[in-house]
Amino acid sequence: MKIKEIKAWMQEYGLACSDCSDKDSLVQFCIKNAKATPKAVRPKVPAGKTFWDAWADNAKEICDAQVAKTGAGEEGAKVCDAIRLATDSFFLQKGKQVAGKLKKKPEALLKTSYSEIYYDATRRIITRLTKHCLSSGNIKSCQSSSAVQTLMEKEKVAGAPFVMYMTNIGIENTNPMYDILKDKQGLDHDEL
């Protein structure tokens, strides 16, 4: 293998060796880490979709999985439809607003949102919104997309700062995304 191929393998597996100065040390490092598992494969930026359509679809998928997990049934399905519509509307309105202010195209927001830290942070805040809406005290009110969008706009769900997220995805500021991922409030063990 060439050094370039070895480094590509290491990157795929999320490995780095600061002490490796030559090919032999890289090979030894790889042998030592041969049982490593590849980093989770990040989905590619969806072709032919807008920023808001892509994340509305992701929000529906996240919500549907949560409904299946909790057994929220038909009421949960209505919440998922409302979350999808609210996400589409919020990301459309705020995404275009942020893109316009920064003189960017909304496609740039989509590309940024699918990079590692932003993708994980977006899924985390949508998961928090979904859990909030599927809780017994909120399931009825969250069947309305306007009610869900108000939660997003007014940042009423703990740990789900949608407005702040949108601004920071526009300016490509990663610090708040790391804060979202560090905040374990309201998450199950398998989501950490």
PDB file of C-alpha atoms in Angstrom:
ATOM      1  CA  MET A   1       0.000   0.000   0.000  1.00  0.00           C
ATOM      2  CA  LYS A   2       1.058   3.532  -0.647  1.00  0.00           C
ATOM      3  CA  ILE A   3       1.192   6.079   2.184  1.00  0.00           C
ATOM      4  CA  LYS A   4      -1.731   7.918   0.593  1.00  0.00           C
ATOM      5  CA  GLU A   5      -3.858   4.734   0.714  1.00  0.00           C
ATOM      6  CA  ILE A   6      -2.856   4.044   4.320  1.00  0.00           C
ATOM      7  CA  LYS A   7      -3.836   7.571   5.352  1.00  0.00           C
ATOM      8  CA  ALA A   8      -7.162   7.231   3.506  1.00  0.00           C
ATOM      9  CA  TRP A   9      -7.868   4.004   5.432  1.00  0.00           C
ATOM     10  CA  MET A  10      -6.974   5.711   8.697  1.00  0.00           C
ATOM     11  CA  GLN A  11      -9.296   8.620   7.911  1.00  0.00           C
ATOM     12  CA  GLU A  12     -12.133   6.237   7.045  1.00  0.00           C
ATOM     13  CA  TYR A  13     -11.701   4.618  10.448  1.00  0.00           C
ATOM     14  CA  GLY A  14     -11.298   7.909  12.279  1.00  0.00           C
ATOM     15  CA  LEU A  15      -7.696   7.163  13.272  1.00  0.00           C
ATOM     16  CA  ALA A  16      -4.803   9.610  13.541  1.00  0.00           C
ATOM     17  CA  CYS A  17      -1.199   9.038  14.506  1.00  0.00           C
ATOM     18  CA  SER A  18       0.798  12.103  15.452  1.00  0.00           C
ATOM     19  CA  ASP A  19       3.883  10.003  16.223  1.00  0.00           C
ATOM     20  CA  CYS A  20       3.984   8.279  12.814  1.00  0.00           C
ATOM     21  CA  SER A  21       6.816   9.802  10.807  1.00  0.00           C
ATOM     22  CA  ASP A  22       7.294   7.208   8.066  1.00  0.00           C
ATOM     23  CA  LYS A  23       5.526   4.393   6.263  1.00  0.00           C
ATOM     24  CA  ASP A  24       6.754   1.700   8.681  1.00  0.00           C
ATOM     25  CA  SER A  25       5.351   3.523  11.722  1.00  0.00           C
ATOM     26  CA  LEU A  26       2.040   4.077   9.879  1.00  0.00           C
ATOM     27  CA  VAL A  27       1.829   0.364   9.037  1.00  0.00           C
ATOM     28  CA  GLN A  28       2.611  -0.636  12.634  1.00  0.00           C
ATOM     29  CA  PHE A  29      -0.045   1.795  13.886  1.00  0.00           C
ATOM     30  CA  CYS A  30      -2.616   0.313  11.471  1.00  0.00           C
ATOM     31  CA  ILE A  31      -1.771  -3.232  12.497  1.00  0.00           C
ATOM     32  CA  LYS A  32      -2.235  -2.260  16.139  1.00  0.00           C
ATOM     33  CA  ASN A  33      -5.643  -0.741  15.272  1.00  0.00           C
ATOM     34  CA  ALA A  34      -6.752  -3.428  12.815  1.00  0.00           C
ATOM     35  CA  LYS A  35      -9.890  -4.171  14.852  1.00  0.00           C
ATOM     36  CA  ALA A  36     -11.109  -0.571  14.663  1.00  0.00           C
ATOM     37  CA  THR A  37     -14.545  -0.009  13.218  1.00  0.00           C
ATOM     38  CA  PRO A  38     -15.231   2.569  10.525  1.00  0.00           C
ATOM     39  CA  LYS A  39     -16.732   5.888  11.520  1.00  0.00           C
ATOM     40  CA  ALA A  40     -20.446   6.066  10.930  1.00  0.00           C
ATOM     41  CA  VAL A  41     -21.066   6.735   7.287  1.00  0.00           C
ATOM     42  CA  ARG A  42     -22.512  10.197   6.911  1.00  0.00           C
ATOM     43  CA  PRO A  43     -25.276  10.450   4.334  1.00  0.00           C
ATOM     44  CA  LYS A  44     -24.422  12.368   1.215  1.00  0.00           C
ATOM     45  CA  VAL A  45     -26.065  15.702   0.482  1.00  0.00           C
ATOM     46  CA  PRO A  46     -29.337  14.718  -1.224  1.00  0.00           C
ATOM     47  CA  ALA A  47     -29.288  15.565  -4.924  1.00  0.00           C
ATOM     48  CA  GLY A  48     -32.200  17.574  -6.254  1.00  0.00           C
ATOM     49  CA  LYS A  49     -33.515  18.546  -2.825  1.00  0.00           C
ATOM     50  CA  THR A  50     -33.645  21.899  -1.139  1.00  0.00           C
ATOM     51  CA  PHE A  51     -32.299  22.567   2.343  1.00  0.00           C
ATOM     52  CA  TRP A  52     -35.842  22.622   3.759  1.00  0.00           C
ATOM     53  CA  ASP A  53     -37.112  19.545   1.883  1.00  0.00           C
ATOM     54  CA  ALA A  54     -34.129  17.442   2.922  1.00  0.00           C
ATOM     55  CA  TRP A  55     -34.473  18.320   6.605  1.00  0.00           C
ATOM     56  CA  ALA A  56     -38.265  18.008   6.556  1.00  0.00           C
ATOM     57  CA  ASP A  57     -37.781  14.446   5.297  1.00  0.00           C
ATOM     58  CA  ASN A  58     -35.139  13.793   7.975  1.00  0.00           C
ATOM     59  CA  ALA A  59     -37.455  15.206  10.664  1.00  0.00           C
ATOM     60  CA  LYS A  60     -40.257  12.878   9.534  1.00  0.00           C
ATOM     61  CA  GLU A  61     -37.881   9.909   9.578  1.00  0.00           C
ATOM     62  CA  ILE A  62     -36.646  10.777  13.095  1.00  0.00           C
ATOM     63  CA  CYS A  63     -40.202  11.223  14.333  1.00  0.00           C
ATOM     64  CA  ASP A  64     -41.477   8.017  12.700  1.00  0.00           C
ATOM     65  CA  ALA A  65     -38.668   6.068  14.394  1.00  0.00           C
ATOM     66  CA  GLN A  66     -39.586   7.602  17.746  1.00  0.00           C
ATOM     67  CA  VAL A  67     -43.287   6.762  17.213  1.00  0.00           C
ATOM     68  CA  ALA A  68     -42.348   3.152  16.443  1.00  0.00           C
ATOM     69  CA  LYS A  69     -40.175   3.036  19.552  1.00  0.00           C
ATOM     70  CA  THR A  70     -42.820   4.519  21.870  1.00  0.00           C
ATOM     71  CA  GLY A  71     -45.930   3.042  20.281  1.00  0.00           C
ATOM     72  CA  ALA A  72     -47.584   6.470  19.929  1.00  0.00           C
ATOM     73  CA  GLY A  73     -49.766   5.139  17.096  1.00  0.00           C
ATOM     74  CA  GLU A  74     -52.084   7.329  15.043  1.00  0.00           C
ATOM     75  CA  GLU A  75     -51.679  10.369  17.275  1.00  0.00           C
ATOM     76  CA  GLY A  76     -47.915  10.053  16.901  1.00  0.00           C
ATOM     77  CA  ALA A  77     -48.236   9.791  13.123  1.00  0.00           C
ATOM     78  CA  LYS A  78     -50.187  13.071  13.112  1.00  0.00           C
ATOM     79  CA  VAL A  79     -47.419  14.681  15.177  1.00  0.00           C
ATOM     80  CA  CYS A  80     -44.835  13.438  12.669  1.00  0.00           C
ATOM     81  CA  ASP A  81     -46.774  14.978   9.784  1.00  0.00           C
ATOM     82  CA  ALA A  82     -46.961  18.275  11.700  1.00  0.00           C
ATOM     83  CA  ILE A  83     -43.231  18.159  12.495  1.00  0.00           C
ATOM     84  CA  ARG A  84     -42.437  17.527   8.832  1.00  0.00           C
ATOM     85  CA  LEU A  85     -44.544  20.502   7.706  1.00  0.00           C
ATOM     86  CA  ALA A  86     -43.221  22.782  10.454  1.00  0.00           C
ATOM     87  CA  THR A  87     -39.611  21.841   9.669  1.00  0.00           C
ATOM     88  CA  ASP A  88     -40.189  22.467   5.972  1.00  0.00           C
ATOM     89  CA  SER A  89     -41.744  25.867   6.667  1.00  0.00           C
ATOM     90  CA  PHE A  90     -39.242  26.957   9.340  1.00  0.00           C
ATOM     91  CA  PHE A  91     -36.179  25.879   7.349  1.00  0.00           C
ATOM     92  CA  LEU A  92     -37.612  27.527   4.217  1.00  0.00           C
ATOM     93  CA  GLN A  93     -38.348  30.853   5.917  1.00  0.00           C
ATOM     94  CA  LYS A  94     -35.316  31.088   8.184  1.00  0.00           C
ATOM     95  CA  GLY A  95     -32.979  29.414   5.706  1.00  0.00           C
ATOM     96  CA  LYS A  96     -33.813  31.880   2.940  1.00  0.00           C
ATOM     97  CA  GLN A  97     -33.607  34.757   5.422  1.00  0.00           C
ATOM     98  CA  VAL A  98     -30.168  33.743   6.700  1.00  0.00           C
ATOM     99  CA  ALA A  99     -28.892  32.918   3.201  1.00  0.00           C
ATOM    100  CA  GLY A 100     -30.106  36.301   1.927  1.00  0.00           C
ATOM    101  CA  LYS A 101     -28.460  38.235   4.753  1.00  0.00           C
ATOM    102  CA  LEU A 102     -25.170  36.428   4.177  1.00  0.00           C
ATOM    103  CA  LYS A 103     -25.450  36.584   0.383  1.00  0.00           C
ATOM    104  CA  LYS A 104     -25.354  32.803   0.139  1.00  0.00           C
ATOM    105  CA  LYS A 105     -27.516  30.404  -1.781  1.00  0.00           C
ATOM    106  CA  PRO A 106     -29.755  28.082   0.238  1.00  0.00           C
ATOM    107  CA  GLU A 107     -27.879  25.167  -1.379  1.00  0.00           C
ATOM    108  CA  ALA A 108     -24.828  26.265   0.613  1.00  0.00           C
ATOM    109  CA  LEU A 109     -26.828  25.800   3.818  1.00  0.00           C
ATOM    110  CA  LEU A 110     -27.800  22.293   2.710  1.00  0.00           C
ATOM    111  CA  LYS A 111     -24.185  21.384   2.014  1.00  0.00           C
ATOM    112  CA  THR A 112     -23.032  22.787   5.359  1.00  0.00           C
ATOM    113  CA  SER A 113     -25.874  21.023   7.201  1.00  0.00           C
ATOM    114  CA  TYR A 114     -24.660  17.655   5.921  1.00  0.00           C
ATOM    115  CA  SER A 115     -21.113  18.109   7.187  1.00  0.00           C
ATOM    116  CA  GLU A 116     -20.275  16.106  10.303  1.00  0.00           C
ATOM    117  CA  ILE A 117     -20.889  18.434  13.238  1.00  0.00           C
ATOM    118  CA  TYR A 118     -23.875  20.246  11.723  1.00  0.00           C
ATOM    119  CA  TYR A 119     -25.580  17.025  10.643  1.00  0.00           C
ATOM    120  CA  ASP A 120     -25.321  15.512  14.114  1.00  0.00           C
ATOM    121  CA  ALA A 121     -26.462  18.748  15.805  1.00  0.00           C
ATOM    122  CA  THR A 122     -29.457  19.075  13.468  1.00  0.00           C
ATOM    123  CA  ARG A 123     -30.558  15.527  14.168  1.00  0.00           C
ATOM    124  CA  ARG A 124     -30.113  16.133  17.903  1.00  0.00           C
ATOM    125  CA  ILE A 125     -32.369  19.223  18.010  1.00  0.00           C
ATOM    126  CA  ILE A 126     -34.987  17.539  15.829  1.00  0.00           C
ATOM    127  CA  THR A 127     -34.904  14.519  18.158  1.00  0.00           C
ATOM    128  CA  ARG A 128     -35.472  16.808  21.140  1.00  0.00           C
ATOM    129  CA  LEU A 129     -38.390  18.503  19.396  1.00  0.00           C
ATOM    130  CA  THR A 130     -39.855  15.104  18.511  1.00  0.00           C
ATOM    131  CA  LYS A 131     -39.570  13.773  22.062  1.00  0.00           C
ATOM    132  CA  HIS A 132     -41.129  16.944  23.423  1.00  0.00           C
ATOM    133  CA  CYS A 133     -44.052  16.676  21.015  1.00  0.00           C
ATOM    134  CA  LEU A 134     -44.621  12.966  21.585  1.00  0.00           C
ATOM    135  CA  SER A 135     -44.747  13.323  25.361  1.00  0.00           C
ATOM    136  CA  SER A 136     -48.222  12.767  26.760  1.00  0.00           C
ATOM    137  CA  GLY A 137     -48.772  16.405  27.737  1.00  0.00           C
ATOM    138  CA  ASN A 138     -47.908  17.750  24.292  1.00  0.00           C
ATOM    139  CA  ILE A 139     -49.073  15.153  21.784  1.00  0.00           C
ATOM    140  CA  LYS A 140     -52.417  16.848  21.089  1.00  0.00           C
ATOM    141  CA  SER A 141     -51.062  20.382  20.631  1.00  0.00           C
ATOM    142  CA  CYS A 142     -48.176  19.150  18.454  1.00  0.00           C
ATOM    143  CA  GLN A 143     -50.585  17.726  15.890  1.00  0.00           C
ATOM    144  CA  SER A 144     -50.740  21.263  14.483  1.00  0.00           C
ATOM    145  CA  SER A 145     -47.815  22.309  12.285  1.00  0.00           C
ATOM    146  CA  SER A 146     -48.287  25.945  13.306  1.00  0.00           C
ATOM    147  CA  ALA A 147     -47.976  24.975  16.987  1.00  0.00           C
ATOM    148  CA  VAL A 148     -44.802  23.012  16.236  1.00  0.00           C
ATOM    149  CA  GLN A 149     -43.366  25.887  14.204  1.00  0.00           C
ATOM    150  CA  THR A 150     -44.072  28.259  17.099  1.00  0.00           C
ATOM    151  CA  LEU A 151     -42.087  25.924  19.375  1.00  0.00           C
ATOM    152  CA  MET A 152     -39.205  26.128  16.904  1.00  0.00           C
ATOM    153  CA  GLU A 153     -39.382  29.899  16.404  1.00  0.00           C
ATOM    154  CA  LYS A 154     -39.720  30.744  20.094  1.00  0.00           C
ATOM    155  CA  GLU A 155     -37.185  28.065  21.106  1.00  0.00           C
ATOM    156  CA  LYS A 156     -39.609  26.600  23.643  1.00  0.00           C
ATOM    157  CA  VAL A 157     -38.048  23.122  23.693  1.00  0.00           C
ATOM    158  CA  ALA A 158     -35.062  22.728  26.028  1.00  0.00           C
ATOM    159  CA  GLY A 159     -31.886  21.951  24.110  1.00  0.00           C
ATOM    160  CA  ALA A 160     -33.450  22.668  20.703  1.00  0.00           C
ATOM    161  CA  PRO A 161     -32.345  26.200  19.755  1.00  0.00           C
ATOM    162  CA  PHE A 162     -33.573  26.244  16.151  1.00  0.00           C
ATOM    163  CA  VAL A 163     -33.146  29.996  15.543  1.00  0.00           C
ATOM    164  CA  MET A 164     -29.612  30.014  16.941  1.00  0.00           C
ATOM    165  CA  TYR A 165     -28.850  26.881  14.924  1.00  0.00           C
ATOM    166  CA  MET A 166     -30.016  28.484  11.685  1.00  0.00           C
ATOM    167  CA  THR A 167     -27.890  31.588  12.204  1.00  0.00           C
ATOM    168  CA  ASN A 168     -24.810  29.550  13.043  1.00  0.00           C
ATOM    169  CA  ILE A 169     -25.207  27.154  10.151  1.00  0.00           C
ATOM    170  CA  GLY A 170     -25.279  30.209   7.895  1.00  0.00           C
ATOM    171  CA  ILE A 171     -22.069  31.666   9.260  1.00  0.00           C
ATOM    172  CA  GLU A 172     -20.586  28.175   9.641  1.00  0.00           C
ATOM    173  CA  ASN A 173     -19.872  28.598  13.337  1.00  0.00           C
ATOM    174  CA  THR A 174     -19.249  25.167  14.840  1.00  0.00           C
ATOM    175  CA  ASN A 175     -18.975  26.121  18.527  1.00  0.00           C
ATOM    176  CA  PRO A 176     -22.754  26.162  19.196  1.00  0.00           C
ATOM    177  CA  MET A 177     -23.071  22.831  17.381  1.00  0.00           C
ATOM    178  CA  TYR A 178     -20.590  21.264  19.771  1.00  0.00           C
ATOM    179  CA  ASP A 179     -22.595  22.746  22.659  1.00  0.00           C
ATOM    180  CA  ILE A 180     -25.770  21.130  21.283  1.00  0.00           C
ATOM    181  CA  LEU A 181     -24.007  17.775  21.068  1.00  0.00           C
ATOM    182  CA  LYS A 182     -22.487  18.070  24.554  1.00  0.00           C
ATOM    183  CA  ASP A 183     -25.882  18.821  26.110  1.00  0.00           C
ATOM    184  CA  LYS A 184     -27.276  15.412  27.026  1.00  0.00           C
ATOM    185  CA  GLN A 185     -30.523  16.804  28.446  1.00  0.00           C
ATOM    186  CA  GLY A 186     -33.552  14.663  27.648  1.00  0.00           C
ATOM    187  CA  LEU A 187     -31.746  12.050  25.543  1.00  0.00           C
ATOM    188  CA  ASP A 188     -31.766   8.291  25.842  1.00  0.00           C
ATOM    189  CA  HIS A 189     -28.530   6.374  26.283  1.00  0.00           C
ATOM    190  CA  ASP A 190     -28.597   5.189  22.644  1.00  0.00           C
ATOM    191  CA  GLU A 191     -28.741   8.769  21.383  1.00  0.00           C
ATOM    192  CA  LEU A 192     -25.628   9.975  23.211  1.00  0.00           C
TER     193      LEU A 192
END
